[in-house]
XYZ file of C-alpha atoms in Angstrom:
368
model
C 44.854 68.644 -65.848
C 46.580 70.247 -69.192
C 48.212 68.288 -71.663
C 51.791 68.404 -73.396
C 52.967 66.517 -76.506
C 56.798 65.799 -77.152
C 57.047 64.149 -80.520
C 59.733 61.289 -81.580
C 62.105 61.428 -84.340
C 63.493 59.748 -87.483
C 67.141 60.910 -88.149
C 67.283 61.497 -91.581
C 71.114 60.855 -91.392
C 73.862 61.017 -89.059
C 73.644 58.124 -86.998
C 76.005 57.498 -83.881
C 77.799 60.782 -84.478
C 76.471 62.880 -82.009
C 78.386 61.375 -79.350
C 81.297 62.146 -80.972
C 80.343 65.808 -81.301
C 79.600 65.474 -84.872
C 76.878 66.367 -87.306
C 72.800 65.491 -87.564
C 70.311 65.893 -89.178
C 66.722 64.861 -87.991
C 62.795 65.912 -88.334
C 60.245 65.365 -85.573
C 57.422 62.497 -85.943
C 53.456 63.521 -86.186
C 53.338 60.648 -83.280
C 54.343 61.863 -79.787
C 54.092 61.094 -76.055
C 51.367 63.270 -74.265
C 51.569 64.231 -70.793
C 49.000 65.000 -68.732
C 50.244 66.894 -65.450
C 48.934 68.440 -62.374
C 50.758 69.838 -59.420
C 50.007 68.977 -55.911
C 50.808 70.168 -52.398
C 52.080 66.623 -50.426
C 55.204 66.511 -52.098
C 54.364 63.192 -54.124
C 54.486 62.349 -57.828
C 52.221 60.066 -58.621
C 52.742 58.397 -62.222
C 50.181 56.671 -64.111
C 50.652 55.375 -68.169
C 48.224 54.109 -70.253
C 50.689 51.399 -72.146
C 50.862 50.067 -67.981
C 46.708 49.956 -67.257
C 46.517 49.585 -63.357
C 50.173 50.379 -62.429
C 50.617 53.144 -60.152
C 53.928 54.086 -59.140
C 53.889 57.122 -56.286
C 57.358 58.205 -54.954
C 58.240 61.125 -52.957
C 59.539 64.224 -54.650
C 62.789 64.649 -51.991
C 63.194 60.529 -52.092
C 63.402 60.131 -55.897
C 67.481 59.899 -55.656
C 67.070 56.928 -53.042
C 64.240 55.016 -54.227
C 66.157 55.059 -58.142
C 66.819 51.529 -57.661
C 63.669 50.359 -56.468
C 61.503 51.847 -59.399
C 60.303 49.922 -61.831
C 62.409 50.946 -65.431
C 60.016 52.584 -67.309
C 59.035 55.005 -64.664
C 62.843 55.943 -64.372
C 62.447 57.887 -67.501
C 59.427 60.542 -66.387
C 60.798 60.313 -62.534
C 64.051 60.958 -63.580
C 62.845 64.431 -65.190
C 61.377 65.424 -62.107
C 64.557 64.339 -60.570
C 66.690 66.912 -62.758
C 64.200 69.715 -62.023
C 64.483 69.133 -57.730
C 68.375 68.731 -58.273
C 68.534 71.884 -60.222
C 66.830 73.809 -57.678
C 63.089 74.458 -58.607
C 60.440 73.704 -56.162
C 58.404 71.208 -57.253
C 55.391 70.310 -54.230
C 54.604 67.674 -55.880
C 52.534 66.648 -59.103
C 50.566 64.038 -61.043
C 51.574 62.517 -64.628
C 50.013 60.560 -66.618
C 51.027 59.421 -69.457
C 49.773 58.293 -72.881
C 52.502 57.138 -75.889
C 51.857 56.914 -80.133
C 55.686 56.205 -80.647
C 56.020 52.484 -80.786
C 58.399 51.613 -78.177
C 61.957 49.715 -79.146
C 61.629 51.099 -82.619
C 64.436 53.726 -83.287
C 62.071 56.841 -83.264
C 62.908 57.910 -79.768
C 60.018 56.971 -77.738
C 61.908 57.380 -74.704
C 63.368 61.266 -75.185
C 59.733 62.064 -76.163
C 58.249 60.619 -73.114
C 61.315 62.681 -71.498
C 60.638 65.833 -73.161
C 56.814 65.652 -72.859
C 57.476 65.644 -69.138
C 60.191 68.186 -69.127
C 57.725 71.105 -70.625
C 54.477 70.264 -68.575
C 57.288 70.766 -65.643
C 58.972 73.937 -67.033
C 55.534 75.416 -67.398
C 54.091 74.454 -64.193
C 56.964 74.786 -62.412
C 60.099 77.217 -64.046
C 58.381 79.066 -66.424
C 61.599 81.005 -67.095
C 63.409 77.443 -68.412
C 65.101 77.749 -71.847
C 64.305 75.397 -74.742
C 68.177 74.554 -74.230
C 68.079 73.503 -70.407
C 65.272 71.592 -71.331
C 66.993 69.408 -73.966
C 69.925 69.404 -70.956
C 66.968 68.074 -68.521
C 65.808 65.486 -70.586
C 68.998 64.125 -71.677
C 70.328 64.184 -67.860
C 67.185 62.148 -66.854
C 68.238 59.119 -69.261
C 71.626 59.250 -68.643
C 71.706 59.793 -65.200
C 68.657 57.948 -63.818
C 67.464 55.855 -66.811
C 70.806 54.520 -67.056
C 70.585 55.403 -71.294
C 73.975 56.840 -72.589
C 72.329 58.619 -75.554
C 74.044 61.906 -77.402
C 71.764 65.093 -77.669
C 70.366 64.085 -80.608
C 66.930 62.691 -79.451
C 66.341 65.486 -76.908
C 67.276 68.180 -79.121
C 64.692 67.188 -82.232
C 61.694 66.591 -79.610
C 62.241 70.221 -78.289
C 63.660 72.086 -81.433
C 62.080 70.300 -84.604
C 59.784 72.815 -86.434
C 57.047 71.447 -88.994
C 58.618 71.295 -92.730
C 62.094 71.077 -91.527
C 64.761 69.297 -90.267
C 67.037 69.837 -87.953
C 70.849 70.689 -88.514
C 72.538 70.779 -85.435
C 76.381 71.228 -84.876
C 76.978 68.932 -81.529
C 79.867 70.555 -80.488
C 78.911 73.980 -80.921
C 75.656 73.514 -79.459
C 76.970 72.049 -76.294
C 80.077 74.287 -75.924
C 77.810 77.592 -76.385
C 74.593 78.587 -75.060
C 74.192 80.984 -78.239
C 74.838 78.542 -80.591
C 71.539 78.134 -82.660
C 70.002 75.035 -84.682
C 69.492 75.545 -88.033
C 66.468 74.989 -89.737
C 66.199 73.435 -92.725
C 63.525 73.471 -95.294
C 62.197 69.739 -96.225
C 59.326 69.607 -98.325
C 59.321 66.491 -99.872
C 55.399 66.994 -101.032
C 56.313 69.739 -103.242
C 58.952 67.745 -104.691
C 56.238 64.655 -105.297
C 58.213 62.265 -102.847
C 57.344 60.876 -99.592
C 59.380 59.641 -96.306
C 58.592 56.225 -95.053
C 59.219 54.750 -91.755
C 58.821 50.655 -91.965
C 59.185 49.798 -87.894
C 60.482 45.871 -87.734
C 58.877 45.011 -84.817
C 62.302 43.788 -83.870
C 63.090 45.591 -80.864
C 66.080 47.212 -79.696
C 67.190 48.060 -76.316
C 70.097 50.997 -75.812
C 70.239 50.373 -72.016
C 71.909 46.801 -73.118
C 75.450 46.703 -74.012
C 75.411 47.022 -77.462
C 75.131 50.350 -77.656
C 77.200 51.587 -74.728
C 80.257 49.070 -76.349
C 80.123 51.080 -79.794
C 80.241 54.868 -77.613
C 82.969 52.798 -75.619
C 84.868 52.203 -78.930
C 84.536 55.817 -80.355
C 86.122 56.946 -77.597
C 89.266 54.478 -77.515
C 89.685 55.563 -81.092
C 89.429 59.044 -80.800
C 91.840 58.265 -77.713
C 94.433 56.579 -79.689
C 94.303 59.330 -82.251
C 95.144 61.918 -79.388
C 92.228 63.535 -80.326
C 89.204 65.234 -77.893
C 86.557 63.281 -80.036
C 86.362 61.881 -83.482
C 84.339 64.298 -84.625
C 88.047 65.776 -85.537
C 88.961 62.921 -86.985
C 90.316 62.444 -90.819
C 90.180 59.528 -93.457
C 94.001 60.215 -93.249
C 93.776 59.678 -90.145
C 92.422 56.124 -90.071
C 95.238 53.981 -91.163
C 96.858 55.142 -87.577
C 94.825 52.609 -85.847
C 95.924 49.387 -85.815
C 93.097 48.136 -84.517
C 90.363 46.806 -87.244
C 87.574 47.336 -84.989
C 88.492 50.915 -83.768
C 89.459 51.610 -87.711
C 85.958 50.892 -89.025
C 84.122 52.453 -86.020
C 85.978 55.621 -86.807
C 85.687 55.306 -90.257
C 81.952 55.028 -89.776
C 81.820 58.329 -88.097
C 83.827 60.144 -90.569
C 82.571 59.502 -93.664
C 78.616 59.871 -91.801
C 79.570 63.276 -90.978
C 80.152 64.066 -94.689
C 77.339 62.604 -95.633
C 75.360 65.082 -93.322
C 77.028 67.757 -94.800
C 76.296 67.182 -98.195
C 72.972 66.275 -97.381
C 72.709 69.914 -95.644
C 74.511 71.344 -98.282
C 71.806 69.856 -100.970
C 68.707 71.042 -99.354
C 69.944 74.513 -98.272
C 71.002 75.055 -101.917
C 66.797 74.225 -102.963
C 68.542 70.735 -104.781
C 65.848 68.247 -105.657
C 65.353 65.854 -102.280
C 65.563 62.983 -104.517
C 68.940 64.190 -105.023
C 69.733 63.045 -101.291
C 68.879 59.357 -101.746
C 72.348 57.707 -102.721
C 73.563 59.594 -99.321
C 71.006 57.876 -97.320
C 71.974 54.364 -98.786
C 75.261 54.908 -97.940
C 74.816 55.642 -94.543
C 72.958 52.064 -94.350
C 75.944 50.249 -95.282
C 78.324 52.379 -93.239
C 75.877 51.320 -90.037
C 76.123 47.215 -91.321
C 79.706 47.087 -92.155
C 81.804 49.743 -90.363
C 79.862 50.351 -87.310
C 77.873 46.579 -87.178
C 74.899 47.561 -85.726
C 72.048 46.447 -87.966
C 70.142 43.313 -87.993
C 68.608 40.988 -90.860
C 65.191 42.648 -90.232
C 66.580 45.939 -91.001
C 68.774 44.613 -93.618
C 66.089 43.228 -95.290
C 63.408 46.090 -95.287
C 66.502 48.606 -96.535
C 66.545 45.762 -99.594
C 62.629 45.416 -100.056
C 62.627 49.328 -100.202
C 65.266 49.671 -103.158
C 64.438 47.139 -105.205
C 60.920 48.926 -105.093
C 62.307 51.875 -106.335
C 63.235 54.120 -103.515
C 65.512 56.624 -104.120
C 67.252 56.068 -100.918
C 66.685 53.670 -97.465
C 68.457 52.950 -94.201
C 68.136 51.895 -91.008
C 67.715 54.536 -88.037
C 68.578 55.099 -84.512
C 70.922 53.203 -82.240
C 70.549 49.998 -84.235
C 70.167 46.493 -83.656
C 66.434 46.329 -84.611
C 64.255 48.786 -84.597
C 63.142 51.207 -88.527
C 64.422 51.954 -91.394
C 63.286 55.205 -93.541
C 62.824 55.307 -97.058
C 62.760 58.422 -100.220
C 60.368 57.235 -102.562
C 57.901 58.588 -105.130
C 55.533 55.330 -104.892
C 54.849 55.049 -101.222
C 52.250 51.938 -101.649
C 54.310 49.974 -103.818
C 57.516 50.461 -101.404
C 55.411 49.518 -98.638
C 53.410 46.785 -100.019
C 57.039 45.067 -101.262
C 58.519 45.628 -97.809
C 55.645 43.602 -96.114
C 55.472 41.009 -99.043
C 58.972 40.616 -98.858
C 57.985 40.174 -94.645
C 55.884 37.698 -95.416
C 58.250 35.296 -97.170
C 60.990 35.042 -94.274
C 59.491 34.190 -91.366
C 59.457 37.682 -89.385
C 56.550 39.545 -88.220
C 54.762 41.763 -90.111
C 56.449 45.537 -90.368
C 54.349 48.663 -89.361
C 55.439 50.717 -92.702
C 53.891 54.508 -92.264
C 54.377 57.716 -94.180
C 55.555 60.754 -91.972
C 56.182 64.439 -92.716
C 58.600 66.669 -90.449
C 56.385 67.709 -87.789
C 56.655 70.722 -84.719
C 58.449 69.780 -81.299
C 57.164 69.831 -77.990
C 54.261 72.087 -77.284
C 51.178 72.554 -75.123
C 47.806 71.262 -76.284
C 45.378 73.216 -76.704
């Protein structure tokens, strides 16, 4: 059988904006979910992963809608794919995946949209050559939504397909989704040349975004976007927030306004050849935007942001949908970030952090 890679993803900022057709900005991970796929002529899948040694999970192609239910949740992601592929009208007889993940799971780097993409481009090429890199972000998303039962944005899908090595990713939400023309922009991010380095320190303190935590804060956007009279807060104002009486609503938006500034003058910085380190202050911010506005960090995050700074990065804060998971950090001395972050680890009680230097890396792709 070939092989496909679909890498994960560290946002460098612009967190929880994307469902509110706002700004973001993130770079692919060297780690990535691998898919190895074969097509067959009985009309089965038949998945097998190598995080779930002896699990087999075969379900017909034309009964994947009715057996949803019955599949075990981690399947729902890859099945779901195929899913998306029969309902938009491609033949599929019938194939084998197996599957083989490097993105720690429950981590904020997107180990589910990479195990989605990975899946979607062994199918496009086996199956619909002629599939845009678009529809496939569209596929991918569709199959957490939909079958996984994940309410994420674009965001993830979009940086496991579009991410090119040395850059990140700026991508307009709204435009992308309203036209099919509308291009991502790709932004140079070198941080070598600039003598600086990008850390990811993963908790170990899992999140989940098929729990309620995450669907509650899209729920909220939208109430205050609602109350606003407004299609999404991504039109939103600071002048606008004192119109919401309610607190909650009032920092949730407030959260989402002032992180889509801070993606544009972190775009604005890079495009213009600024010093990276120049971006650090932003990144902070963000942080305490996500703990106090938005209130979805957690003291393991909290504390590795912390650890991070008072080692001398330029810049740290927590990624993805929150409530556990990484936090990324701009430094100059990676060991000495890292070794503070685990030291500091070591004195409150929580399990050792997985801290790891990464460097934007390409999207999904065919091995060779």
């Amino acid at each position: 059988m070939e092989k496909w890679i679909a890498p994960g993803r560290v946002n460098l900022i612009g967190e929880h904006t994307d469902y509110n057709d706002g700004f973001v900005l993130p770079i692919a991970l060297p780690l990535g979910v691998v898919c190895a796929a074969g097509p067959r002529g009985d009309g089965l899948v038949r998945l097998t992963s190598a995080q779930r040694p002896g699990e087999v999970v075969e379900v017909g192609v034309d009964a994947l809608a009715a057996q949803r239910d019955r599949l075990p949740g981690w399947a729902r992601y890859p099945l779901g794919v195929v899913n998306e592929f029969i309902r938009g009208g491609h033949r599929v007889s019938g194939v084998d995946l197996e599957l083989d993940g490097a993105v720690p799971i429950g981590a904020g780097l997107s180990s589910s949209a990479a195990l989605c993409c990975a899946v979607t481009i062994a199918l496009r090429d086996l199956f619909a050559p002629a599939l845009t890199d678009r529809r496939m972000v569209e596929i991918a998303r569709a199959a957490e939504n939909s079958f996984a039962g994940v309410p994420t944005g674009l965001l993830d899908q979009s940086a496991s397909i579009l991410c090119t090595e040395g850059h990140a990713l700026f991508l307009d939400i709204r435009a992308f989704t309203a036209s099919e023309s509308a291009a991502a922009e790709q932004i140079p991010f070198d941080l070598a040349a600039a003598g600086l380095a990008l850390i990811v320190a993963d908790t170990g303190h899992p999140h989940d975004l098929a729990d309620g935590g995450y669907a509650e804060r899209r729920a909220q956007c939208e109430a205050a976007a609602a109350a606003l009279k407004l299609s999404a807060l991504r039109d939103a104002t600071s002048e606008d927030l004192p119109r919401l009486q309610d607190r909650v609503l009032r920092r949730r938006a407030r959260h989402v306004v002032t992180e889509n500034a801070r993606v544009l003058a972190v775009v604005d910085r890079l495009r213009a050849g600024a010093d990276p380190q120049s971006i650090g202050a932003l990144l902070t911010a963000s942080h305490h935007s996500l703990r106090e506005d938005f209130e979805v960090s957690a003291p393991p995050l909290d504390l590795a942001v912390d650890a991070a700074l008072a080692a001398g990065a330029h810049g740290a804060r927590m990624v993805g949908g929150g409530f556990g998971g990484s936090i990324i950090a701009l430094v100059e001395h990676a060991d000495r970030v890292a070794e503070n972050i685990m030291n500091r680890f070591a004195t409150t009680g929580f399990a050792p952090p997985r801290v790891f230097a990464v460097e934007p890396a390409a999207g999904a792709r065919r091995l060779e």
